[in-house]
Coordinates of C-alpha atoms in Angstrom, one line a residue:
M1070 CA 49.0 148.0 115.2
E1071 CA 45.7 146.0 116.3
T1072 CA 43.1 148.8 117.2
P1073 CA 39.9 147.9 119.0
Q1074 CA 36.8 150.1 118.0
P1075 CA 34.4 150.0 120.9
G1076 CA 30.9 150.2 120.3
I1077 CA 27.8 150.0 122.9
P1078 CA 24.4 149.9 121.3
P1079 CA 22.0 152.7 122.2
S1080 CA 20.1 150.4 124.3
S1081 CA 22.9 149.0 126.3
A1082 CA 25.1 152.4 126.8
G1083 CA 26.9 152.4 130.1
V1084 CA 26.7 148.5 130.4
R1085 CA 30.3 148.1 131.4
G1086 CA 29.7 149.8 135.0
Q1087 CA 27.1 147.9 136.3
Q1088 CA 26.1 147.7 140.0
S1089 CA 28.2 145.6 142.5
L1090 CA 27.9 141.8 142.9
S1091 CA 30.0 141.8 146.1
G1092 CA 29.8 144.6 148.1
D1093 CA 26.9 147.2 148.9
I1094 CA 28.6 149.9 147.0
D1095 CA 31.7 148.5 145.8
A1096 CA 31.1 148.3 141.7
P1097 CA 32.9 145.6 140.0
I1098 CA 34.9 146.2 136.9
V1099 CA 33.7 144.8 133.6
V1100 CA 35.4 147.0 131.0
P1101 CA 38.7 145.4 129.5
A1102 CA 41.5 146.6 131.6
E1103 CA 44.3 146.2 129.2
S1104 CA 42.5 147.4 126.0
S1105 CA 44.7 149.6 123.8
G1106 CA 44.9 151.7 121.1
T1107 CA 41.1 152.6 121.4
I1108 CA 39.5 154.9 118.7
D1109 CA 36.6 156.9 119.2
N1110 CA 33.2 155.4 120.5
P1111 CA 30.9 155.1 117.3
N1112 CA 28.1 156.5 119.6
A1113 CA 30.0 159.5 120.2
I1114 CA 30.2 160.3 116.6
G1115 CA 26.6 159.4 115.7
G1116 CA 25.4 155.9 116.8
D1117 CA 21.7 156.8 115.3
V1118 CA 21.3 154.6 112.1
N1119 CA 20.1 157.7 110.4
S1120 CA 23.0 159.9 111.2
R1121 CA 25.3 161.3 108.5
D1122 CA 28.1 158.8 109.2
S1123 CA 25.8 155.8 109.2
E1124 CA 24.3 156.6 105.7
C1125 CA 26.5 154.8 103.4
S1126 CA 25.5 154.0 99.8
I1127 CA 26.3 151.1 97.7
S1128 CA 27.2 151.5 94.2
T1129 CA 25.8 149.2 91.5
S1130 CA 29.3 148.1 90.6
A1131 CA 30.3 147.4 94.4
L1132 CA 27.3 145.1 94.8
S1133 CA 28.0 143.4 91.4
R1134 CA 31.4 142.8 92.6
V1135 CA 30.5 141.5 96.0
F1136 CA 27.6 139.2 94.8
R1137 CA 30.4 137.5 92.4
G1138 CA 32.2 136.9 95.7
V1139 CA 29.0 135.5 97.0
V1140 CA 28.7 133.0 94.3
V1141 CA 32.0 131.8 94.6
A1142 CA 31.2 131.2 98.5
T1143 CA 28.1 129.7 98.2
K1144 CA 28.9 127.6 94.9
T1145 CA 25.8 129.2 93.0
P1146 CA 25.0 127.5 89.8
D1147 CA 25.4 129.9 86.8
E1148 CA 21.7 129.4 85.8
V1149 CA 20.9 131.1 89.3
A1150 CA 23.5 133.7 89.3
A1151 CA 23.0 134.9 85.9
P1152 CA 19.7 136.6 86.4
V1153 CA 20.7 138.0 89.5
H1154 CA 23.9 139.8 87.7
E1155 CA 21.5 140.9 85.2
W1156 CA 19.1 142.5 87.7
I1157 CA 22.1 144.2 89.6
S1158 CA 23.2 145.7 85.9
S1159 CA 19.8 147.0 85.3
K1160 CA 19.8 149.2 88.2
E1161 CA 22.8 151.0 86.8
S1162 CA 20.6 153.1 84.2
K1163 CA 17.2 153.1 86.2
G1164 CA 18.0 155.9 88.6
T1165 CA 15.7 154.3 91.5
S1166 CA 17.2 156.7 94.0
E1167 CA 14.8 159.1 95.4
H1168 CA 17.4 161.6 95.7
D1169 CA 18.7 161.6 92.2
A1170 CA 17.0 160.4 88.9
T1171 CA 20.8 159.5 87.4
A1172 CA 22.1 157.9 90.6
T1173 CA 23.6 154.6 90.4
S1174 CA 24.2 154.0 94.3
L1175 CA 21.4 153.0 96.7
R1176 CA 21.3 152.7 100.5
P1177 CA 21.2 149.2 102.0
E1178 CA 17.5 149.7 102.7
E1179 CA 16.7 150.7 99.1
W1180 CA 18.8 147.8 97.8
C1181 CA 17.0 145.4 100.3
K1182 CA 13.2 146.9 99.2
A1183 CA 14.4 146.5 95.3
A1184 CA 15.6 142.8 95.9
T1185 CA 12.6 142.0 97.8
S1186 CA 10.1 143.2 94.9
G1187 CA 12.6 142.6 91.9
L1188 CA 13.7 139.1 92.3
L1189 CA 11.4 136.1 91.6
H1190 CA 12.9 133.2 93.7
E1191 CA 13.7 133.6 97.4
D1192 CA 16.9 131.9 97.1
S1193 CA 18.0 134.6 94.9
E1194 CA 16.6 137.3 97.2
Q1195 CA 18.5 136.0 100.3
L1196 CA 21.7 135.8 98.3
V1197 CA 21.3 139.2 97.2
L1198 CA 20.5 140.4 100.7
A1199 CA 23.5 138.7 102.1
A1200 CA 25.8 140.6 99.3
I1201 CA 24.2 143.8 100.5
G1202 CA 25.2 143.3 103.9
V1203 CA 28.8 142.3 103.0
A1204 CA 28.8 145.3 100.6
F1205 CA 27.7 147.8 103.1
L1206 CA 30.2 146.6 105.6
R1207 CA 33.0 146.6 103.0
E1208 CA 31.9 150.4 102.1
K1209 CA 32.1 151.4 105.8
A1210 CA 35.6 149.9 106.1
R1211 CA 36.7 151.3 102.7
R1212 CA 35.6 154.8 103.7
T1213 CA 36.8 154.4 107.2
Q1214 CA 33.9 154.8 108.8
H1215 CA 32.8 153.6 112.1
A1216 CA 30.4 150.6 111.7
T1217 CA 27.9 151.5 114.6
P1218 CA 25.9 148.9 116.5
A1219 CA 23.0 149.5 114.5
D1220 CA 24.8 149.0 111.4
L1221 CA 26.2 145.7 112.6
A1222 CA 22.9 144.6 113.7
T1223 CA 21.7 145.4 110.1
V1224 CA 24.4 143.5 108.5
W1225 CA 24.1 140.5 110.9
N1226 CA 20.2 140.3 110.2
L1227 CA 20.7 140.0 106.5
I1228 CA 23.6 137.4 106.8
H1229 CA 21.7 135.5 109.5
G1230 CA 18.6 135.5 107.2
A1231 CA 20.6 134.0 104.3
I1232 CA 22.6 131.6 105.9
T1233 CA 19.4 130.2 107.7
H1234 CA 17.4 130.1 104.5
P1235 CA 16.5 126.4 103.2
M1236 CA 18.2 127.0 99.5
T1237 CA 16.5 124.9 97.0
T1238 CA 18.1 125.8 93.8
G1239 CA 21.6 125.0 94.5
P1240 CA 23.6 127.5 96.5
C1241 CA 25.1 126.6 99.7
F1242 CA 27.0 128.1 102.5
T1243 CA 29.3 125.8 104.1
A1244 CA 31.4 125.6 107.2
S1245 CA 35.0 124.4 107.9
R1246 CA 37.3 124.1 110.9
S1247 CA 40.2 126.4 110.9
S1248 CA 43.5 125.4 112.4
Q1249 CA 42.9 128.3 114.8
G1250 CA 40.0 126.3 116.2
F1251 CA 37.2 128.2 115.0
L1252 CA 34.6 127.2 112.2
A1253 CA 34.4 129.6 109.5
V1254 CA 31.7 130.1 106.9
P1255 CA 32.8 132.1 103.7
L1256 CA 30.3 134.8 102.6
C1257 CA 32.2 136.6 99.9
S1258 CA 35.3 135.1 98.2
L1259 CA 37.2 136.8 95.3
V1260 CA 40.7 135.3 94.5
K1261 CA 43.2 137.0 92.1
D1262 CA 46.1 135.2 90.5
G1263 CA 46.0 132.6 93.4
N1264 CA 45.9 135.0 96.3
I1265 CA 43.1 136.4 98.4
D1266 CA 41.7 139.7 96.8
E1267 CA 38.8 139.9 99.2
L1268 CA 37.4 137.3 101.5
Y1269 CA 34.6 137.9 104.1
R1270 CA 33.7 135.0 106.3
F1271 CA 31.6 134.5 109.5
H1272 CA 33.9 132.8 112.4
I1273 CA 32.6 131.3 115.4
W1274 CA 34.2 129.6 118.3
L1275 CA 32.0 127.3 119.9
P1276 CA 32.2 126.4 123.7
D1277 CA 33.4 122.9 122.8
G1278 CA 36.9 123.3 124.2
Q1279 CA 38.4 122.8 120.7
R1280 CA 40.9 126.1 120.2
G1281 CA 43.2 124.4 117.6
N1282 CA 46.7 123.3 118.3
L1283 CA 48.3 126.1 120.4
D1284 CA 51.6 125.2 119.2
F1285 CA 50.6 127.1 115.9
A1286 CA 48.6 130.0 117.7
V1287 CA 50.9 132.8 116.6
H1288 CA 50.2 133.3 112.8
S1289 CA 50.2 136.3 110.4
H1290 CA 48.1 137.1 107.3
Q1291 CA 49.0 137.9 103.8
A1292 CA 46.1 140.1 103.4
F1293 CA 45.0 143.4 105.9
A1294 CA 42.5 142.0 108.1
Q1295 CA 39.4 143.5 110.0
S1296 CA 37.1 141.8 112.4
W1297 CA 33.6 143.0 113.7
I1298 CA 32.5 141.4 117.0
L1299 CA 29.2 139.9 116.8
S1300 CA 29.1 138.4 120.3
G1301 CA 31.2 136.9 123.1
V1302 CA 34.7 138.0 124.1
G1303 CA 38.0 137.6 122.2
R1304 CA 41.7 138.4 123.8
D1305 CA 44.2 139.2 120.9
Y1306 CA 47.9 139.5 121.3
Q1307 CA 50.6 140.6 119.0
Y1308 CA 54.2 139.4 118.8
T1309 CA 57.6 140.2 117.1
F1310 CA 59.9 137.6 115.7
E1311 CA 63.6 138.0 115.7
P1312 CA 65.5 135.5 113.4
V1313 CA 68.3 133.6 115.5
T1314 CA 70.9 131.1 114.4
S1315 CA 71.1 128.9 117.5
M1316 CA 68.2 126.3 118.4
A1317 CA 69.0 127.1 122.0
D1318 CA 68.2 130.7 121.3
A1319 CA 65.0 130.0 119.3
T1320 CA 61.6 129.8 120.7
H1321 CA 60.0 129.4 117.6
T1322 CA 60.4 128.4 113.9
I1323 CA 58.8 129.6 110.5
Y1324 CA 56.4 127.2 108.9
A1325 CA 55.3 127.6 105.3
L1326 CA 51.6 127.5 104.7
S1327 CA 49.7 125.4 101.9
W1328 CA 45.9 124.6 101.3
A1329 CA 44.4 121.6 99.5
D1330 CA 41.0 120.9 98.0
D1331 CA 39.5 118.2 95.9
K1332 CA 41.9 118.9 93.2
N1333 CA 45.4 119.6 94.6
T1334 CA 47.7 121.0 97.4
S1335 CA 49.5 124.4 96.7
T1336 CA 50.2 128.0 98.0
T1337 CA 47.3 129.1 95.9
Y1338 CA 44.4 130.1 98.3
K1339 CA 41.2 128.0 97.8
T1340 CA 37.8 129.1 99.2
H1341 CA 36.5 125.6 99.6
Q1342 CA 39.5 123.6 101.2
T1343 CA 39.6 120.0 102.7
S1344 CA 43.0 120.8 104.7
S1345 CA 45.6 123.1 105.2
T1346 CA 49.3 122.0 106.0
V1347 CA 52.3 123.9 107.7
V1348 CA 55.9 122.7 106.9
N1349 CA 59.0 123.8 109.2
T1350 CA 61.2 125.9 107.1
G1351 CA 64.2 125.7 109.4
K1352 CA 64.3 129.4 109.9
L1353 CA 64.6 129.8 113.5
G1354 CA 63.8 132.9 115.7
R1355 CA 62.7 134.2 118.9
T1356 CA 59.1 135.5 119.7
T1357 CA 58.2 138.1 122.0
R1358 CA 54.8 139.3 123.1
T1359 CA 54.6 143.3 122.3
S1360 CA 51.2 143.6 123.4
G1361 CA 47.8 142.2 124.8
P1362 CA 45.6 140.9 125.8
T1363 CA 43.4 143.6 123.8
V1364 CA 39.7 142.7 124.7
H1365 CA 37.3 142.5 122.2
T1366 CA 33.4 142.5 122.9
R1367 CA 30.0 142.6 120.8
D1368 CA 30.1 145.7 118.5
M1369 CA 33.6 146.3 118.6
S1370 CA 36.1 146.1 115.8
Y1371 CA 39.7 145.7 115.2
Y1372 CA 42.0 145.2 112.5
I1373 CA 45.4 143.4 111.8
P1374 CA 48.0 144.7 109.3
S1375 CA 49.5 142.4 106.8
A1376 CA 52.3 140.1 108.2
V1377 CA 51.8 141.1 111.7
F1378 CA 52.0 138.2 114.2
H1379 CA 49.3 137.8 116.5
S1380 CA 46.9 135.1 118.3
T1381 CA 43.5 135.0 119.4
E1382 CA 42.4 133.5 122.8
V1383 CA 38.9 132.7 123.5
A1384 CA 37.7 130.7 126.7
P1385 CA 37.1 127.2 125.8
D1386 CA 33.5 127.1 127.3
T1387 CA 32.0 130.3 125.7
L1388 CA 30.8 131.3 122.3
H1389 CA 32.7 134.0 120.3
A1390 CA 31.6 135.1 116.7
T1391 CA 32.8 137.6 114.5
L1392 CA 32.4 138.8 110.7
F1393 CA 36.0 139.2 109.2
V1394 CA 37.5 140.4 106.3
F1395 CA 40.8 140.0 104.4
D1396 CA 41.3 142.7 102.0
S1397 CA 44.5 142.8 99.8
H1398 CA 43.4 146.7 98.7
R1399 CA 44.3 147.5 102.2
G1400 CA 47.5 146.0 102.6
F1401 CA 49.0 142.5 101.1
V1402 CA 52.3 140.6 101.8
K1403 CA 53.0 137.5 99.9
D1404 CA 55.5 136.2 102.7
A1405 CA 53.1 135.8 106.0
P1406 CA 54.3 132.6 107.7
V1407 CA 52.8 130.8 110.7
L1408 CA 55.2 130.3 113.8
G1409 CA 55.3 126.7 115.3
P1410 CA 57.6 124.5 117.5
K1411 CA 61.1 124.6 116.4
D1412 CA 61.5 120.8 116.9
S1413 CA 58.7 119.7 114.8
E1414 CA 58.3 119.0 111.0
T1415 CA 54.7 119.5 109.8
S1416 CA 51.0 119.7 110.8
T1417 CA 48.0 119.4 108.9
Q1418 CA 44.4 120.5 109.9
L1419 CA 41.3 119.0 108.4
R1420 CA 38.6 121.3 107.7
D1421 CA 35.9 118.8 108.6
P1422 CA 33.2 120.5 110.7
A1423 CA 31.9 117.3 112.1
G1424 CA 28.5 117.8 110.9
V1425 CA 27.9 121.2 112.3
T1426 CA 25.8 123.3 109.7
P1427 CA 26.1 126.9 109.0
A1428 CA 22.4 127.6 110.0
A1429 CA 23.1 125.9 113.2
L1430 CA 26.2 127.9 113.9
A1431 CA 24.2 131.2 113.0
N1432 CA 21.4 130.6 115.2
M1433 CA 23.7 129.8 118.0
V1434 CA 25.1 133.2 117.6
E1435 CA 21.6 135.1 117.2
T1436 CA 20.8 133.3 120.5
V1437 CA 23.8 134.4 122.2
R1438 CA 23.5 138.1 121.1
S1439 CA 19.8 137.9 122.4
W1440 CA 21.2 136.7 125.6
E1441 CA 24.0 139.4 125.9
I1442 CA 21.3 142.2 125.1
L1443 CA 18.9 141.0 127.9
M1444 CA 21.8 140.9 130.2
E1445 CA 23.0 144.4 129.4
E1446 CA 19.3 145.7 129.6
G1447 CA 19.1 144.1 133.0
Q1448 CA 22.5 145.7 134.1
Q1449 CA 21.6 149.0 132.9
H1450 CA 18.3 148.8 135.1
S1451 CA 20.4 147.8 138.0
E1452 CA 22.6 150.9 137.5
R1453 CA 19.5 153.0 138.1
A1454 CA 18.2 150.9 140.9
E1455 CA 15.2 149.9 138.6
W1456 CA 15.3 146.5 140.3
E1457 CA 11.9 145.2 139.2
H1458 CA 12.7 146.0 135.5
A1459 CA 16.3 144.3 136.2
L1460 CA 14.8 141.4 137.5
R1461 CA 12.5 141.0 134.5
A1462 CA 15.3 141.3 132.2
F1463 CA 17.4 138.7 134.0
N1464 CA 14.4 136.1 134.1
K1465 CA 14.2 136.7 130.3
A1466 CA 17.8 136.0 129.7
L1467 CA 17.7 133.0 131.9
N1468 CA 15.1 131.5 129.7
V1469 CA 17.0 132.2 126.6
C1470 CA 19.7 129.9 128.2
A1471 CA 17.9 126.8 127.4
S1472 CA 18.9 127.5 123.8
V1473 CA 22.5 128.6 124.2
P1474 CA 25.3 126.0 123.9
N1475 CA 27.1 125.2 127.2
A1476 CA 23.9 126.6 128.9
N1477 CA 25.0 126.1 132.5
R1478 CA 28.2 128.7 131.7
Y1479 CA 25.6 131.2 130.9
K1480 CA 23.0 130.5 133.4
H1481 CA 25.4 130.8 136.2
Q1482 CA 26.0 134.5 135.0
V1483 CA 22.5 135.1 135.3
F1484 CA 22.3 133.6 138.6
G1485 CA 24.8 136.3 139.7
H1486 CA 22.6 139.2 138.8
L1487 CA 19.6 137.5 140.0
G1488 CA 21.2 137.0 143.4
N1489 CA 22.2 140.6 143.4
T1490 CA 18.9 141.9 142.5
N1491 CA 17.2 139.6 145.1
R1492 CA 19.4 141.0 147.5
R1493 CA 18.5 144.6 146.4
F1494 CA 14.8 143.7 147.2
G1495 CA 15.6 142.6 150.7
R1496 CA 14.9 138.7 149.4
Y1497 CA 17.9 137.4 151.1
E1498 CA 16.7 133.7 151.3
Q1499 CA 16.0 133.8 147.5
A1500 CA 19.1 135.3 146.9
R1501 CA 21.0 133.0 149.0
D1502 CA 19.6 130.0 147.4
I1503 CA 20.4 131.2 143.8
L1504 CA 24.0 132.0 144.7
E1505 CA 24.5 128.7 146.6
R1506 CA 23.0 126.5 143.8
A1507 CA 25.2 128.5 141.2
L1508 CA 28.4 128.1 143.3
A1509 CA 28.0 124.2 143.9
E1510 CA 27.7 123.8 140.0
M1511 CA 30.7 126.0 139.3
E1512 CA 34.3 125.4 138.7
P1513 CA 36.7 125.8 141.7
D1514 CA 38.8 128.3 140.0
G1515 CA 36.2 130.0 137.4
P1516 CA 36.3 133.9 137.5
E1517 CA 32.6 134.2 138.0
R1518 CA 33.4 132.3 141.6
I1519 CA 34.9 135.5 142.9
E1520 CA 32.1 137.6 142.2
F1521 CA 29.3 135.0 143.3
S1522 CA 31.1 134.3 146.6
G1523 CA 31.4 137.8 147.5
E1524 CA 27.8 138.4 146.5
L1525 CA 26.7 135.5 148.7
G1526 CA 29.0 136.8 151.7
V1527 CA 27.2 140.1 151.6
V1528 CA 23.7 138.3 151.6
Y1529 CA 25.0 136.3 154.6
R1530 CA 26.0 139.6 156.1
H1531 CA 22.6 141.3 155.7
M1532 CA 21.1 138.0 157.5
N1533 CA 23.3 138.3 160.3
R1534 CA 25.0 135.0 159.4
L1535 CA 28.3 136.6 159.8
E1536 CA 30.6 133.2 160.3
D1537 CA 29.0 132.2 156.9
A1538 CA 29.9 135.7 155.5
K1539 CA 33.3 135.2 156.4
R1540 CA 33.7 131.8 154.9
A1541 CA 32.4 133.2 151.8
F1542 CA 34.8 136.2 151.7
E1543 CA 37.7 134.0 152.5
D1544 CA 36.6 131.9 149.3
Q1545 CA 36.3 135.1 147.3
Y1546 CA 39.9 136.3 148.5
N1547 CA 41.5 132.8 148.1
T1548 CA 40.0 132.3 144.6
A1549 CA 41.2 135.8 143.7
K1550 CA 44.5 135.2 144.9
R1551 CA 44.8 131.6 143.0
L1552 CA 44.1 133.5 139.9
S1553 CA 46.4 136.6 140.6
N1554 CA 43.4 139.0 140.3
E1555 CA 44.7 141.9 142.2
R1556 CA 41.6 143.9 141.7
A1557 CA 39.3 141.1 143.1
Q1558 CA 41.7 140.6 146.2
C1559 CA 41.6 144.2 146.8
R1560 CA 37.4 144.0 147.2
A1561 CA 37.8 140.6 148.8
V1562 CA 40.2 141.9 151.6
G1563 CA 37.8 144.7 152.3
N1564 CA 34.8 142.7 152.6
L1565 CA 37.0 140.4 155.1
G1566 CA 37.7 143.6 157.0
M1567 CA 34.2 144.5 157.4
V1568 CA 32.8 141.1 158.6
N1569 CA 35.6 140.8 161.0
Y1570 CA 34.7 144.2 162.4
Q1571 CA 31.3 142.9 162.8
L1572 CA 32.5 139.9 164.5
S1573 CA 34.4 141.8 166.6
G1574 CA 31.2 142.9 168.2
Q1575 CA 32.7 146.4 167.9
S1576 CA 35.0 145.7 171.0
R1577 CA 38.7 145.9 171.2
G1578 CA 40.5 142.5 170.7
P1579 CA 42.4 140.7 168.0
L1580 CA 39.6 140.5 165.5
L1581 CA 39.3 144.4 165.4
D1582 CA 43.1 144.7 164.9
L1583 CA 42.6 142.0 162.1
A1584 CA 39.7 144.2 160.6
I1585 CA 41.6 147.4 160.7
E1586 CA 45.0 145.6 159.1
Q1587 CA 42.5 144.4 156.1
L1588 CA 40.7 147.5 155.5
T1589 CA 44.1 149.5 155.5
E1590 CA 45.3 147.0 153.2
R1591 CA 42.1 147.8 150.9
V1592 CA 42.8 151.3 151.0
T1593 CA 46.5 150.8 150.1
S1594 CA 45.7 148.3 147.3
V1595 CA 43.2 150.4 145.5
R1596 CA 45.5 153.6 145.8
R1597 CA 48.2 151.3 144.2
L1598 CA 45.6 150.4 141.1
K1599 CA 44.8 154.0 140.8
A1600 CA 48.5 155.1 140.5
A1601 CA 48.9 152.9 137.6
L1602 CA 46.2 154.6 135.5
D1603 CA 46.7 157.5 133.3
T1604 CA 44.5 160.0 135.1
Q1605 CA 44.4 162.6 132.0
S1606 CA 43.5 159.9 129.8
S1607 CA 40.2 160.5 127.6
D1608 CA 39.7 156.8 127.1
P1609 CA 36.4 155.7 128.4
S1610 CA 37.7 152.6 130.0
Q1611 CA 40.3 154.3 132.0
R1612 CA 37.8 156.9 133.0
H1613 CA 35.6 154.3 134.3
L1614 CA 38.3 152.4 136.0
L1615 CA 39.4 155.7 137.9
N1616 CA 35.6 156.4 138.9
T1617 CA 35.4 152.6 140.3
F1618 CA 38.7 152.9 142.3
T1619 CA 37.7 156.1 143.7
T1620 CA 34.3 154.5 145.0
W1621 CA 36.5 151.6 146.3
E1622 CA 38.7 154.0 148.4
M1623 CA 35.6 155.8 149.8
V1624 CA 34.2 152.6 150.8
G1625 CA 37.6 151.4 152.6
L1626 CA 38.0 154.6 154.5
S1627 CA 34.4 155.0 155.6
R1628 CA 34.7 151.3 157.0
L1629 CA 38.2 152.0 158.4
S1630 CA 36.6 155.0 160.4
L1631 CA 34.2 152.2 162.0
C1632 CA 36.7 150.2 163.1
Y1633 CA 38.9 153.0 164.6
T1634 CA 35.6 154.5 166.3
A1635 CA 35.4 151.0 168.0
R1636 CA 38.8 151.2 169.3
G1637 CA 38.3 154.5 170.7
E1638 CA 40.7 156.2 168.3
G1639 CA 38.3 159.0 167.6
E1640 CA 41.1 161.3 165.7
Q1641 CA 42.0 158.4 163.4
A1642 CA 38.2 157.9 162.6
I1643 CA 37.4 161.3 161.7
K1644 CA 40.6 161.5 159.5
A1645 CA 39.9 158.4 157.7
A1646 CA 36.2 159.6 157.3
S1647 CA 37.2 162.8 156.2
E1648 CA 39.6 161.5 153.5
G1649 CA 36.5 159.6 151.9
V1650 CA 34.3 162.5 152.0
E1651 CA 36.7 164.4 150.4
L1652 CA 36.8 161.8 147.4
T1653 CA 33.2 162.4 146.9
T1654 CA 34.0 165.1 144.8
R1655 CA 35.3 162.9 142.2
S1656 CA 32.4 160.4 142.3
A1657 CA 29.0 160.3 140.6
D1658 CA 27.7 157.2 142.8
S1659 CA 25.1 158.9 145.1
T1660 CA 24.8 156.1 147.4
A1661 CA 28.6 156.0 147.9
I1662 CA 28.4 159.5 148.7
A1663 CA 25.7 159.4 151.1
M1664 CA 27.1 156.5 152.9
S1665 CA 30.5 158.3 153.2
R1666 CA 28.8 161.2 154.8
L1667 CA 27.0 159.0 157.3
F1668 CA 30.4 157.7 158.5
Y1669 CA 31.9 161.0 158.6
G1670 CA 29.2 162.4 160.5
R1671 CA 28.9 159.3 162.6
A1672 CA 32.8 160.0 163.8
L1673 CA 31.9 163.8 164.3
L1674 CA 29.2 163.0 166.5
L1675 CA 30.7 160.4 168.6
D1676 CA 33.4 163.0 169.1
G1677 CA 30.9 165.3 170.2
Q1678 CA 30.8 167.8 167.1
H1679 CA 27.1 167.6 166.7
Q1680 CA 26.4 170.5 164.6
E1681 CA 29.2 169.4 161.9
A1682 CA 27.8 165.8 162.2
L1683 CA 24.2 167.3 161.3
K1684 CA 25.7 169.0 158.3
Q1685 CA 26.9 165.5 157.1
F1686 CA 23.5 163.7 157.9
N1687 CA 21.4 166.3 156.2
P1688 CA 23.2 167.6 153.0
P1689 CA 21.5 170.5 151.2
S1690 CA 21.3 168.3 148.1
G1691 CA 21.5 164.6 146.6
C1692 CA 21.1 161.5 148.4
T1693 CA 20.9 161.5 152.2
P1694 CA 22.5 158.9 154.6
A1695 CA 19.0 158.0 155.6
I1696 CA 17.8 157.4 152.2
A1697 CA 21.1 155.5 151.5
L1698 CA 20.2 153.2 154.4
C1699 CA 16.4 152.4 153.5
K1700 CA 17.7 151.5 150.0
E1701 CA 18.8 148.2 151.3
P1702 CA 17.3 146.8 154.4
S1703 CA 19.3 145.0 157.0
K1704 CA 20.2 144.6 160.8
E1705 CA 23.4 146.7 160.2
H1706 CA 21.6 149.4 158.3
R1707 CA 18.8 149.6 160.7
S1708 CA 21.4 150.1 163.7
Y1709 CA 22.7 153.1 161.9
L1710 CA 19.1 154.4 161.4
A1711 CA 18.6 154.2 165.0
E1712 CA 21.6 156.3 165.8
L1713 CA 20.5 159.0 163.4

C-alpha cells in the first residue's frame, strides 16, 4: 500500500491550520482530507537534525557503491572517476571518525568536510557531495528511519549544488521526458543483469500543461519505489486489474514496455534512453480504483510496492518535484506492465527534454521551495495574529514569484493572504483592491476562486457594502457547487446567511427567513461533515478537521441565534447560542470561543437574564467578547461593542 509519511519543518509546524480567508473565524481546510495510511510525523519522533534518529552514518562501501551509480548517471569519464574511487577507498583504513579510530563509517557532514578538503577538483567534489546526499537518503530508507525535513533539506542542498555546478571535466547531469509527463534527472544508476538494481532520480512536473498521455497513466514498477516530496502537491491513486476475456467487459489492456538508447531497443533497462515504447499484449482486464487521492506535499514521503498499479496526478499549472528511488533490494517483480486503451496498438514516448537543462530545473525547484517556506511562515504568523510579521513574509513571497514558473498562479495565492492580512489590519480598501485584482486575473473555476471570493465578501461586509458582499458570497457558493466542494459550500452558505441577515435590517421578512434557512443548512452541513470523521483517530489531519468543523458549527449556531433574536424567537436564539457555547470545550480558538459567548450573552440579555449574560461577557479567563470584537474593526463589531 502506498503510505504517506507527513513531515512539517520546525519552522513551519502547524501551517495546515491557517486563519480563514473567507470568514471572520471560519478556518479553511488545507490538510489533505483523503490521505490514508499515515505514519508517524517525523517531528513527533525527533525533527531535530541532531536527534538520535537523524544521526545516520554512511559506510565507505555504501558511499563507494553510490558513487559508482553517480558515475553512470552523469557519464563521468574514467580518468575523473578513478581518483575519487581511490579517495573513498582510502577512508576505509584511516579512521577519520572522531568517535572511533577504527571506524569505516562517517556522518554526512563528516564526509562533506572530508570531500571539501581532500578532493582537488571542484567537479569531483560536487559529484561526491551528490553521492553523499543520495547515500544518506539510501541509508535512512534502508534502516526504515524517517527522513526529517532537515534531512531532506540537507540532501536537496547537496544535490542542487551538484546539478547546478558548471562541470568542466566531462560529467554531465541530463534530463529526459517521462511518459508520465514529468522530467527526470538520473542521480545514481546501478543496473544488474539488465534490470534496475538501484536507481535514484530527481523528478519534476513543470507548470507547462504537459502531463503525459493520460491513456497510459496507470502503470506499475518492477522495483520497490519510494518518493520524497521536494515541493508542490501530488495526488496518487492505486488500482487493481482483474483479467477478463470479453472486450465489452474490459476497461484496459496490458502493454509491455521496452526502452531504446543509441544502440538498441529491448526490455533491458537503460539509464540514458532516447525513447520508451509500450505495445498492446492483448491481455484484457477491468481496472478498479482502490485508493486515492492520497495527497503528498513538501517533506512527505510515500512508497509503492513492486507491481502495484498506480497513477500520479499533478495540476497542469503547478510545479511538483520529488526525489525518487527504485530499489530492487526491497522488492522486485520482473513482470510490471503498463495499462492502456484496449483498442490501441502501441505508443512511443521520446525522451527529448526540449532544451530544458537539469540546472534550470533544480533552480526552479529551489525557488518554489523558498516560496513555500515564506508562505508557511506567513501562515504561522497569521495563526498567532502576528499580522505585521505575516505581512512581511507574504510580501517576500510575492517578490519570489518573479522567478517562479507560471508566476501568476503563485502570485494569486499570495494575493489571497495579503488581502486577508490587510483586512485584519482594518485596511479594507487595500484588501479589496488586492482581491479584486486577483479575481479578475483568475480562471472562473479555479479552486482559489472559492477562497478569494469569500474573503472579498467578508471585506465588503466590513465596509458595509452588503450587496457587493452578497454577490461575492454567491460567487463563492456557485464556484464551490460547480467544483462539487461540499466543505466550501458549507462555508459559503453560512456567509450568505449572515449577509442576508444584515440586509434584512434585523426585521422580519423574506430575507430574514432566507438567512435562517441558510444558516440552518450551514449547521446541518457541518454536522454531516463531522459525522463522516473518525473522532477516535490519532491522525493529525483528522484531528485538525474535527477542530475546524467544530469551529464552523460554533460560528453557524452563533449567527443563527442572531437571526432568531431578530425574529423575536428568544427561546430559539438562546438554544442555538447555548449549543454553540457547549462546543467551546472542544475548541482551542480563543476568538471563536469569545464570539460564541458574545452571542449567547446577547440572547440572554435580550431575554432579561442580565446576570447570566454578564457571566458570558466577562469570563474568568481567556479572550473576552469585547477584546475579540476589537481585534477586527467594523461597523458590525462597533454595534456589538455599543451594546456591551
